[in-house]
PDB file of C-alpha atoms in Angstrom:
ATOM      1  CA  ASN A   1     -23.725 -18.580   2.754  1.00 77.00           C
ATOM      2  CA  PRO A   2     -21.333 -20.062   0.998  1.00 79.00           C
ATOM      3  CA  PHE A   3     -18.978 -17.230   2.200  1.00 80.00           C
ATOM      4  CA  PHE A   4     -19.512 -18.813   5.960  1.00 86.00           C
ATOM      5  CA  PHE A   5     -18.674 -22.446   4.807  1.00 88.00           C
ATOM      6  CA  SER A   6     -15.162 -20.997   3.710  1.00 87.00           C
ATOM      7  CA  PHE A   7     -14.961 -19.457   6.609  1.00 86.00           C
ATOM      8  CA  ARG A   8     -15.513 -22.371   8.791  1.00 92.00           C
ATOM      9  CA  ASP A   9     -13.420 -24.800   7.059  1.00 94.00           C
ATOM     10  CA  GLY A  10     -10.771 -22.367   7.673  1.00 95.00           C
ATOM     11  CA  VAL A  11     -11.068 -22.718  11.820  1.00 96.00           C
ATOM     12  CA  ALA A  12     -11.510 -26.101  11.454  1.00 97.00           C
ATOM     13  CA  THR A  13      -8.617 -27.260   9.099  1.00 97.00           C
ATOM     14  CA  GLU A  14      -6.234 -25.246  11.676  1.00 97.00           C
ATOM     15  CA  ALA A  15      -7.669 -26.528  14.488  1.00 97.00           C
ATOM     16  CA  LYS A  16      -7.058 -30.223  13.166  1.00 97.00           C
ATOM     17  CA  GLN A  17      -3.384 -29.397  12.286  1.00 96.00           C
ATOM     18  CA  GLU A  18      -3.272 -27.226  16.455  1.00 95.00           C
ATOM     19  CA  SER A  19      -4.352 -30.977  18.061  1.00 96.00           C
ATOM     20  CA  ILE A  20      -7.295 -28.413  18.858  1.00 96.00           C
ATOM     21  CA  GLU A  21     -10.756 -29.545  19.889  1.00 96.00           C
ATOM     22  CA  LEU A  22     -13.566 -27.724  18.187  1.00 97.00           C
ATOM     23  CA  LYS A  23     -17.161 -27.443  19.443  1.00 96.00           C
ATOM     24  CA  ASP A  24     -19.041 -25.672  16.568  1.00 93.00           C
ATOM     25  CA  ALA A  25     -22.376 -23.941  16.891  1.00 95.00           C
ATOM     26  CA  ASP A  26     -24.083 -22.480  13.495  1.00 94.00           C
ATOM     27  CA  ALA A  27     -26.631 -19.505  14.366  1.00 94.00           C
ATOM     28  CA  GLN A  28     -28.564 -19.132  11.133  1.00 92.00           C
ATOM     29  CA  ASN A  29     -28.650 -15.671  10.953  1.00 90.00           C
ATOM     30  CA  ASP A  30     -30.499 -15.329  14.452  1.00 94.00           C
ATOM     31  CA  SER A  31     -28.955 -13.467  17.100  1.00 94.00           C
ATOM     32  CA  ALA A  32     -31.442 -14.975  19.674  1.00 96.00           C
ATOM     33  CA  LYS A  33     -29.877 -18.189  18.675  1.00 97.00           C
ATOM     34  CA  GLN A  34     -26.455 -16.860  18.749  1.00 97.00           C
ATOM     35  CA  GLY A  35     -26.936 -15.953  22.631  1.00 97.00           C
ATOM     36  CA  ASN A  36     -28.311 -19.230  23.385  1.00 97.00           C
ATOM     37  CA  ASP A  37     -25.318 -20.734  21.726  1.00 98.00           C
ATOM     38  CA  ILE A  38     -22.626 -18.788  23.419  1.00 98.00           C
ATOM     39  CA  ASP A  39     -24.225 -19.225  26.755  1.00 97.00           C
ATOM     40  CA  ASP A  40     -24.074 -23.037  26.247  1.00 97.00           C
ATOM     41  CA  LEU A  41     -20.374 -22.648  25.142  1.00 98.00           C
ATOM     42  CA  ILE A  42     -19.759 -20.791  28.478  1.00 98.00           C
ATOM     43  CA  HIS A  43     -20.863 -23.333  30.459  1.00 97.00           C
ATOM     44  CA  GLN A  44     -19.567 -26.270  28.853  1.00 97.00           C
ATOM     45  CA  ARG A  45     -16.018 -24.327  30.042  1.00 96.00           C
ATOM     46  CA  VAL A  46     -14.422 -23.403  26.762  1.00 97.00           C
ATOM     47  CA  ASP A  47     -11.301 -22.218  26.418  1.00 97.00           C
ATOM     48  CA  VAL A  48     -11.810 -19.125  24.027  1.00 98.00           C
ATOM     49  CA  LEU A  49     -14.965 -18.435  22.269  1.00 98.00           C
ATOM     50  CA  LEU A  50     -14.377 -17.501  18.437  1.00 97.00           C
ATOM     51  CA  ILE A  51     -17.450 -15.540  17.628  1.00 97.00           C
ATOM     52  CA  ASN A  52     -18.872 -13.963  14.169  1.00 94.00           C
ATOM     53  CA  PRO A  53     -21.789 -11.587  15.444  1.00 94.00           C
ATOM     54  CA  VAL A  54     -25.075 -11.780  13.471  1.00 92.00           C
ATOM     55  CA  ASP A  55     -25.775  -8.537  15.071  1.00 91.00           C
ATOM     56  CA  SER A  56     -23.444  -6.324  16.746  1.00 90.00           C
ATOM     57  CA  ALA A  57     -24.949  -5.098  19.655  1.00 92.00           C
ATOM     58  CA  ALA A  58     -27.066  -8.220  19.671  1.00 94.00           C
ATOM     59  CA  VAL A  59     -24.090 -10.047  20.998  1.00 96.00           C
ATOM     60  CA  SER A  60     -22.460  -7.524  23.427  1.00 96.00           C
ATOM     61  CA  SER A  61     -24.945  -9.995  26.398  1.00 96.00           C
ATOM     62  CA  ALA A  62     -23.344 -12.678  25.459  1.00 97.00           C
ATOM     63  CA  ILE A  63     -19.564 -11.484  25.079  1.00 97.00           C
ATOM     64  CA  LEU A  64     -20.400  -9.939  28.775  1.00 98.00           C
ATOM     65  CA  ALA A  65     -21.383 -13.146  30.096  1.00 98.00           C
ATOM     66  CA  ALA A  66     -18.582 -14.558  28.434  1.00 98.00           C
ATOM     67  CA  ASN A  67     -16.014 -12.115  30.490  1.00 98.00           C
ATOM     68  CA  GLN A  68     -18.067 -12.797  33.817  1.00 98.00           C
ATOM     69  CA  ALA A  69     -16.939 -16.166  33.391  1.00 98.00           C
ATOM     70  CA  GLY A  70     -13.181 -15.260  32.333  1.00 97.00           C
ATOM     71  CA  ILE A  71     -13.609 -17.089  29.095  1.00 98.00           C
ATOM     72  CA  PRO A  72     -11.585 -14.645  26.423  1.00 98.00           C
ATOM     73  CA  VAL A  73     -13.519 -13.722  22.799  1.00 98.00           C
ATOM     74  CA  ILE A  74     -12.298 -13.291  19.646  1.00 98.00           C
ATOM     75  CA  THR A  75     -14.757 -11.705  17.010  1.00 97.00           C
ATOM     76  CA  LEU A  76     -14.515 -12.455  13.322  1.00 94.00           C
ATOM     77  CA  ASP A  77     -15.494 -10.443  10.438  1.00 88.00           C
ATOM     78  CA  ARG A  78     -17.597  -8.029  12.542  1.00 88.00           C
ATOM     79  CA  SER A  79     -17.050  -6.584  15.947  1.00 90.00           C
ATOM     80  CA  ALA A  80     -19.355  -6.220  19.009  1.00 94.00           C
ATOM     81  CA  ASP A  81     -20.560  -3.145  19.996  1.00 93.00           C
ATOM     82  CA  LYS A  82     -20.088  -3.969  23.768  1.00 95.00           C
ATOM     83  CA  GLY A  83     -17.974  -5.954  26.021  1.00 96.00           C
ATOM     84  CA  GLN A  84     -13.820  -7.060  26.128  1.00 97.00           C
ATOM     85  CA  VAL A  85     -13.076  -8.729  22.978  1.00 97.00           C
ATOM     86  CA  VAL A  86      -9.303  -9.508  22.593  1.00 97.00           C
ATOM     87  CA  SER A  87      -8.421  -9.431  19.160  1.00 97.00           C
ATOM     88  CA  LEU A  88     -11.169  -8.356  16.481  1.00 96.00           C
ATOM     89  CA  ILE A  89      -9.748 -10.284  13.011  1.00 95.00           C
ATOM     90  CA  ALA A  90     -11.270  -8.551   9.814  1.00 90.00           C
ATOM     91  CA  SER A  91     -10.728  -7.434   6.432  1.00 87.00           C
ATOM     92  CA  ASP A  92     -10.824  -3.521   5.989  1.00 90.00           C
ATOM     93  CA  ASN A  93     -14.402  -3.583   5.098  1.00 92.00           C
ATOM     94  CA  VAL A  94     -14.506   0.544   5.258  1.00 94.00           C
ATOM     95  CA  ALA A  95     -11.515   0.072   3.035  1.00 94.00           C
ATOM     96  CA  GLY A  96     -13.396  -2.595   0.579  1.00 96.00           C
ATOM     97  CA  GLY A  97     -16.201  -0.003   0.360  1.00 97.00           C
ATOM     98  CA  LYS A  98     -13.743   2.281  -1.238  1.00 97.00           C
ATOM     99  CA  MET A  99     -12.822   0.349  -3.603  1.00 97.00           C
ATOM    100  CA  ALA A 100     -16.388  -0.421  -4.817  1.00 98.00           C
ATOM    101  CA  ALA A 101     -17.335   3.105  -5.411  1.00 98.00           C
ATOM    102  CA  GLU A 102     -13.966   3.796  -6.799  1.00 98.00           C
ATOM    103  CA  PHE A 103     -14.136   1.098  -8.861  1.00 98.00           C
ATOM    104  CA  ILE A 104     -17.901   2.231 -10.396  1.00 98.00           C
ATOM    105  CA  LEU A 105     -16.383   5.789 -10.754  1.00 98.00           C
ATOM    106  CA  ALA A 106     -13.376   4.581 -12.802  1.00 98.00           C
ATOM    107  CA  LYS A 107     -15.998   2.665 -14.831  1.00 97.00           C
ATOM    108  CA  LEU A 108     -18.473   5.229 -15.145  1.00 98.00           C
ATOM    109  CA  GLY A 109     -17.780   8.720 -14.557  1.00 97.00           C
ATOM    110  CA  LYS A 110     -18.887  11.290 -12.001  1.00 97.00           C
ATOM    111  CA  ASN A 111     -22.472  11.671 -11.350  1.00 97.00           C
ATOM    112  CA  ALA A 112     -22.945   8.336 -12.109  1.00 98.00           C
ATOM    113  CA  LYS A 113     -26.761   6.691 -11.096  1.00 98.00           C
ATOM    114  CA  VAL A 114     -26.359   4.247  -8.355  1.00 98.00           C
ATOM    115  CA  ALA A 115     -28.157   1.268  -5.764  1.00 98.00           C
ATOM    116  CA  GLU A 116     -27.148   0.226  -2.818  1.00 98.00           C
ATOM    117  CA  LEU A 117     -27.680  -3.325  -1.330  1.00 98.00           C
ATOM    118  CA  GLU A 118     -26.927  -2.896   2.277  1.00 98.00           C
ATOM    119  CA  GLY A 119     -26.330  -5.814   4.974  1.00 96.00           C
ATOM    120  CA  ILE A 120     -28.304  -6.537   8.127  1.00 93.00           C
ATOM    121  CA  PRO A 121     -28.693  -3.217  10.095  1.00 93.00           C
ATOM    122  CA  GLY A 122     -26.698  -3.654  12.634  1.00 85.00           C
ATOM    123  CA  ALA A 123     -23.963  -5.470  11.295  1.00 88.00           C
ATOM    124  CA  SER A 124     -20.844  -4.154  11.489  1.00 86.00           C
ATOM    125  CA  ALA A 125     -19.922  -5.206   8.604  1.00 90.00           C
ATOM    126  CA  THR A 126     -22.724  -3.441   7.161  1.00 95.00           C
ATOM    127  CA  ARG A 127     -22.249   0.241   8.152  1.00 94.00           C
ATOM    128  CA  GLU A 128     -18.412   0.109   7.713  1.00 94.00           C
ATOM    129  CA  ARG A 129     -18.825  -1.155   3.928  1.00 96.00           C
ATOM    130  CA  GLY A 130     -21.735   1.867   3.844  1.00 97.00           C
ATOM    131  CA  GLN A 131     -19.273   4.088   5.306  1.00 97.00           C
ATOM    132  CA  GLY A 132     -15.991   3.444   3.345  1.00 97.00           C
ATOM    133  CA  PHE A 133     -18.643   3.694   0.076  1.00 98.00           C
ATOM    134  CA  HIS A 134     -20.416   6.643   0.386  1.00 98.00           C
ATOM    135  CA  VAL A 135     -16.831   8.066   1.601  1.00 98.00           C
ATOM    136  CA  VAL A 136     -16.516   8.186  -1.892  1.00 98.00           C
ATOM    137  CA  ALA A 137     -20.199   8.015  -3.406  1.00 98.00           C
ATOM    138  CA  ASP A 138     -21.795  10.753  -1.875  1.00 97.00           C
ATOM    139  CA  LYS A 139     -19.279  12.927  -3.705  1.00 97.00           C
ATOM    140  CA  ASN A 140     -18.441  11.584  -7.159  1.00 98.00           C
ATOM    141  CA  LEU A 141     -21.291   9.651  -7.529  1.00 98.00           C
ATOM    142  CA  ASN A 142     -25.725   9.635  -7.743  1.00 98.00           C
ATOM    143  CA  VAL A 143     -26.698   7.101  -4.918  1.00 98.00           C
ATOM    144  CA  VAL A 144     -30.767   7.238  -5.921  1.00 98.00           C
ATOM    145  CA  ALA A 145     -31.594   4.369  -3.894  1.00 97.00           C
ATOM    146  CA  LYS A 146     -30.439   2.143  -1.040  1.00 97.00           C
ATOM    147  CA  ARG A 147     -31.892  -0.570   0.673  1.00 97.00           C
ATOM    148  CA  ALA A 148     -31.425  -3.381   3.174  1.00 97.00           C
ATOM    149  CA  ALA A 149     -31.469  -6.651   2.173  1.00 98.00           C
ATOM    150  CA  ASP A 150     -29.897  -8.596   5.039  1.00 96.00           C
ATOM    151  CA  PHE A 151     -27.059 -10.165   3.212  1.00 96.00           C
ATOM    152  CA  ASP A 152     -29.669 -12.602   1.606  1.00 96.00           C
ATOM    153  CA  ARG A 153     -30.037 -13.612  -1.591  1.00 97.00           C
ATOM    154  CA  ALA A 154     -34.172 -14.055  -2.374  1.00 97.00           C
ATOM    155  CA  LYS A 155     -33.787 -10.467  -0.090  1.00 98.00           C
ATOM    156  CA  GLY A 156     -31.647  -8.950  -3.110  1.00 98.00           C
ATOM    157  CA  LEU A 157     -33.308 -10.292  -5.716  1.00 98.00           C
ATOM    158  CA  ASN A 158     -36.830  -9.065  -4.472  1.00 98.00           C
ATOM    159  CA  VAL A 159     -35.064  -5.380  -3.229  1.00 98.00           C
ATOM    160  CA  ALA A 160     -33.349  -5.200  -7.058  1.00 98.00           C
ATOM    161  CA  GLU A 161     -36.577  -5.446  -8.484  1.00 97.00           C
ATOM    162  CA  ASN A 162     -38.133  -3.139  -6.554  1.00 97.00           C
ATOM    163  CA  MET A 163     -35.489  -0.746  -7.354  1.00 98.00           C
ATOM    164  CA  LEU A 164     -35.100  -0.904 -10.438  1.00 97.00           C
ATOM    165  CA  GLN A 165     -38.791  -0.666 -11.811  1.00 96.00           C
ATOM    166  CA  ALA A 166     -38.871   2.547  -9.429  1.00 96.00           C
ATOM    167  CA  HIS A 167     -35.457   4.180 -11.116  1.00 96.00           C
ATOM    168  CA  SER A 168     -35.179   3.142 -15.003  1.00 93.00           C
ATOM    169  CA  ASP A 169     -32.068   5.193 -15.219  1.00 95.00           C
ATOM    170  CA  ILE A 170     -29.664   3.114 -12.427  1.00 97.00           C
ATOM    171  CA  GLN A 171     -26.172   2.611 -13.885  1.00 98.00           C
ATOM    172  CA  ALA A 172     -24.926   0.583 -11.272  1.00 98.00           C
ATOM    173  CA  ILE A 173     -25.693  -1.464  -7.927  1.00 98.00           C
ATOM    174  CA  PHE A 174     -23.806  -2.272  -5.108  1.00 98.00           C
ATOM    175  CA  ALA A 175     -24.215  -5.099  -2.942  1.00 98.00           C
ATOM    176  CA  GLN A 176     -22.553  -5.567   0.322  1.00 98.00           C
ATOM    177  CA  ASN A 177     -21.708  -8.762  -0.296  1.00 96.00           C
ATOM    178  CA  ASP A 178     -22.096 -11.489  -3.045  1.00 97.00           C
ATOM    179  CA  GLU A 179     -25.392 -13.282  -1.802  1.00 97.00           C
ATOM    180  CA  MET A 180     -27.340 -10.155  -2.486  1.00 98.00           C
ATOM    181  CA  ALA A 181     -24.916  -9.349  -5.693  1.00 98.00           C
ATOM    182  CA  LEU A 182     -26.274 -12.592  -7.302  1.00 98.00           C
ATOM    183  CA  GLY A 183     -29.744 -11.581  -6.438  1.00 98.00           C
ATOM    184  CA  ALA A 184     -29.352  -8.427  -8.367  1.00 98.00           C
ATOM    185  CA  VAL A 185     -28.115 -10.463 -11.144  1.00 98.00           C
ATOM    186  CA  GLU A 186     -31.213 -12.281 -12.073  1.00 97.00           C
ATOM    187  CA  ALA A 187     -33.158  -9.086 -11.220  1.00 97.00           C
ATOM    188  CA  VAL A 188     -30.704  -7.336 -13.859  1.00 97.00           C
ATOM    189  CA  LYS A 189     -31.765  -9.934 -16.337  1.00 94.00           C
ATOM    190  CA  SER A 190     -35.364 -10.149 -16.504  1.00 89.00           C
ATOM    191  CA  THR A 191     -34.887  -6.146 -17.367  1.00 92.00           C
ATOM    192  CA  GLY A 192     -33.203  -6.964 -20.665  1.00 89.00           C
ATOM    193  CA  ARG A 193     -30.502  -3.729 -19.196  1.00 93.00           C
ATOM    194  CA  ASN A 194     -26.459  -3.446 -18.891  1.00 94.00           C
ATOM    195  CA  ILE A 195     -25.984  -3.012 -15.560  1.00 97.00           C
ATOM    196  CA  LEU A 196     -22.872  -3.037 -14.194  1.00 97.00           C
ATOM    197  CA  ILE A 197     -22.692  -4.981 -10.894  1.00 98.00           C
ATOM    198  CA  VAL A 198     -19.958  -5.531  -8.032  1.00 98.00           C
ATOM    199  CA  GLY A 199     -20.658  -7.415  -5.035  1.00 98.00           C
ATOM    200  CA  PHE A 200     -17.843  -8.061  -1.876  1.00 97.00           C
ATOM    201  CA  ASP A 201     -16.748 -11.458  -0.283  1.00 92.00           C
ATOM    202  CA  GLY A 202     -14.966 -13.041  -3.722  1.00 91.00           C
ATOM    203  CA  SER A 203     -17.052 -16.025  -2.063  1.00 89.00           C
ATOM    204  CA  SER A 204     -17.208 -18.777  -4.693  1.00 88.00           C
ATOM    205  CA  ASP A 205     -20.441 -18.265  -6.291  1.00 93.00           C
ATOM    206  CA  GLY A 206     -18.981 -14.612  -6.288  1.00 94.00           C
ATOM    207  CA  ILE A 207     -16.028 -15.493  -8.404  1.00 94.00           C
ATOM    208  CA  LYS A 208     -18.020 -17.711 -10.778  1.00 96.00           C
ATOM    209  CA  ALA A 209     -20.455 -15.142 -11.561  1.00 97.00           C
ATOM    210  CA  VAL A 210     -17.357 -11.896 -12.287  1.00 97.00           C
ATOM    211  CA  LYS A 211     -15.917 -15.002 -14.813  1.00 96.00           C
ATOM    212  CA  ALA A 212     -19.132 -15.522 -16.563  1.00 96.00           C
ATOM    213  CA  GLY A 213     -19.730 -11.501 -16.775  1.00 95.00           C
ATOM    214  CA  GLN A 214     -22.570 -11.345 -14.468  1.00 95.00           C
ATOM    215  CA  MET A 215     -20.993  -9.702 -12.192  1.00 97.00           C
ATOM    216  CA  THR A 216     -18.945  -6.990 -13.046  1.00 97.00           C
ATOM    217  CA  ALA A 217     -16.629  -7.103 -10.124  1.00 98.00           C
ATOM    218  CA  THR A 218     -16.404  -8.584  -6.042  1.00 98.00           C
ATOM    219  CA  VAL A 219     -14.323  -7.198  -3.266  1.00 97.00           C
ATOM    220  CA  ALA A 220     -12.741 -10.409  -2.138  1.00 94.00           C
ATOM    221  CA  GLN A 221     -12.285 -11.285   1.523  1.00 88.00           C
ATOM    222  CA  GLN A 222     -10.318 -14.031   2.572  1.00 88.00           C
ATOM    223  CA  PRO A 223     -12.794 -16.050   4.904  1.00 88.00           C
ATOM    224  CA  GLU A 224     -10.187 -18.970   5.007  1.00 91.00           C
ATOM    225  CA  LEU A 225      -7.462 -17.332   6.051  1.00 92.00           C
ATOM    226  CA  ILE A 226      -9.441 -15.293   8.463  1.00 93.00           C
ATOM    227  CA  GLY A 227     -10.707 -18.532  10.151  1.00 94.00           C
ATOM    228  CA  LYS A 228      -6.696 -20.378  10.201  1.00 96.00           C
ATOM    229  CA  MET A 229      -5.654 -16.646  11.345  1.00 95.00           C
ATOM    230  CA  SER A 230      -8.541 -16.451  14.530  1.00 96.00           C
ATOM    231  CA  VAL A 231      -7.062 -20.571  15.622  1.00 97.00           C
ATOM    232  CA  GLN A 232      -3.569 -18.865  16.049  1.00 96.00           C
ATOM    233  CA  THR A 233      -4.541 -16.127  17.584  1.00 97.00           C
ATOM    234  CA  ALA A 234      -6.619 -18.339  20.393  1.00 97.00           C
ATOM    235  CA  LYS A 235      -3.508 -20.443  20.968  1.00 96.00           C
ATOM    236  CA  GLN A 236      -1.247 -17.378  21.204  1.00 96.00           C
ATOM    237  CA  ILE A 237      -4.015 -16.416  23.988  1.00 96.00           C
ATOM    238  CA  VAL A 238      -3.973 -20.071  25.745  1.00 95.00           C
ATOM    239  CA  LEU A 239       0.268 -19.682  25.777  1.00 95.00           C
ATOM    240  CA  LYS A 240      -0.439 -16.363  27.742  1.00 95.00           C
ATOM    241  CA  GLN A 241       0.904 -14.562  24.679  1.00 95.00           C
ATOM    242  CA  ALA A 242      -0.529 -11.446  23.952  1.00 92.00           C
ATOM    243  CA  PRO A 243      -2.050 -11.249  20.204  1.00 94.00           C
ATOM    244  CA  ALA A 244      -2.766  -7.379  18.635  1.00 95.00           C
ATOM    245  CA  SER A 245      -6.364  -5.835  19.377  1.00 95.00           C
ATOM    246  CA  LYS A 246      -6.490  -5.613  15.704  1.00 93.00           C
ATOM    247  CA  ILE A 247      -5.311  -8.172  12.923  1.00 93.00           C
ATOM    248  CA  ALA A 248      -6.301  -6.730   9.694  1.00 88.00           C
ATOM    249  CA  VAL A 249      -6.723  -9.776   6.782  1.00 88.00           C
ATOM    250  CA  PRO A 250      -6.135  -8.390   3.265  1.00 85.00           C
ATOM    251  CA  LEU A 251      -8.746  -7.452   0.773  1.00 92.00           C
ATOM    252  CA  LYS A 252      -8.057  -7.551  -3.074  1.00 91.00           C
ATOM    253  CA  LEU A 253     -10.920  -6.766  -6.263  1.00 95.00           C
ATOM    254  CA  ILE A 254     -11.679  -9.355  -8.831  1.00 96.00           C
ATOM    255  CA  VAL A 255     -13.024  -8.224 -12.055  1.00 96.00           C
ATOM    256  CA  GLN A 256     -14.139  -9.274 -15.414  1.00 83.00           C
TER     257      GLN A 256
END
């Protein structure tokens, strides 16, 4: 997922600039592997843990283990359901979901028929983006289908194909990340229909697709900035300063 490459680049660049040693572990979207990775880092006695949870519930036991070991935890992009976290650094996902619904409403008007591609069930980003979207959509749009595609491009393609076959009148698709939106782009191409597609993340591939006229818009996060701010926050913790418990990183809507 290109979003997380940008995310990691922000962490690595800032860590190098601050002469901070970075130990890196990739959970590969597997919550069990992430738990093992965190346990390994706890045993290495790192000073601070920066965690992007695969699953907000599943990561809780690993965070509780870090708490017992006296290692401060910062979560990035997604929250954890349990355990003590010093700071959450993330975009306002609820606001981003609202932005997407409001954009579709402005483009297509009330009661437009919309399908929604949801992220990984259990991830806070999935819950929050869906929550924000439905604050607007449930009152003003007609959401005819919604299904999880796990933030994955190939799954986004398959789920979108099934939705388009089941609902010939879909006018727009909201995907909770750009990878699923790009899968939806391929699904729509095969139908020859003109369907508005809105993604979320502002990944490099997503922005290219918007500029090329394949996607209509993406709610853009700033993953490199999230990474940079996480290292700055870790430094504050080590210096015995008290960072904010929640640090919001601005969003922007990128359109054709």
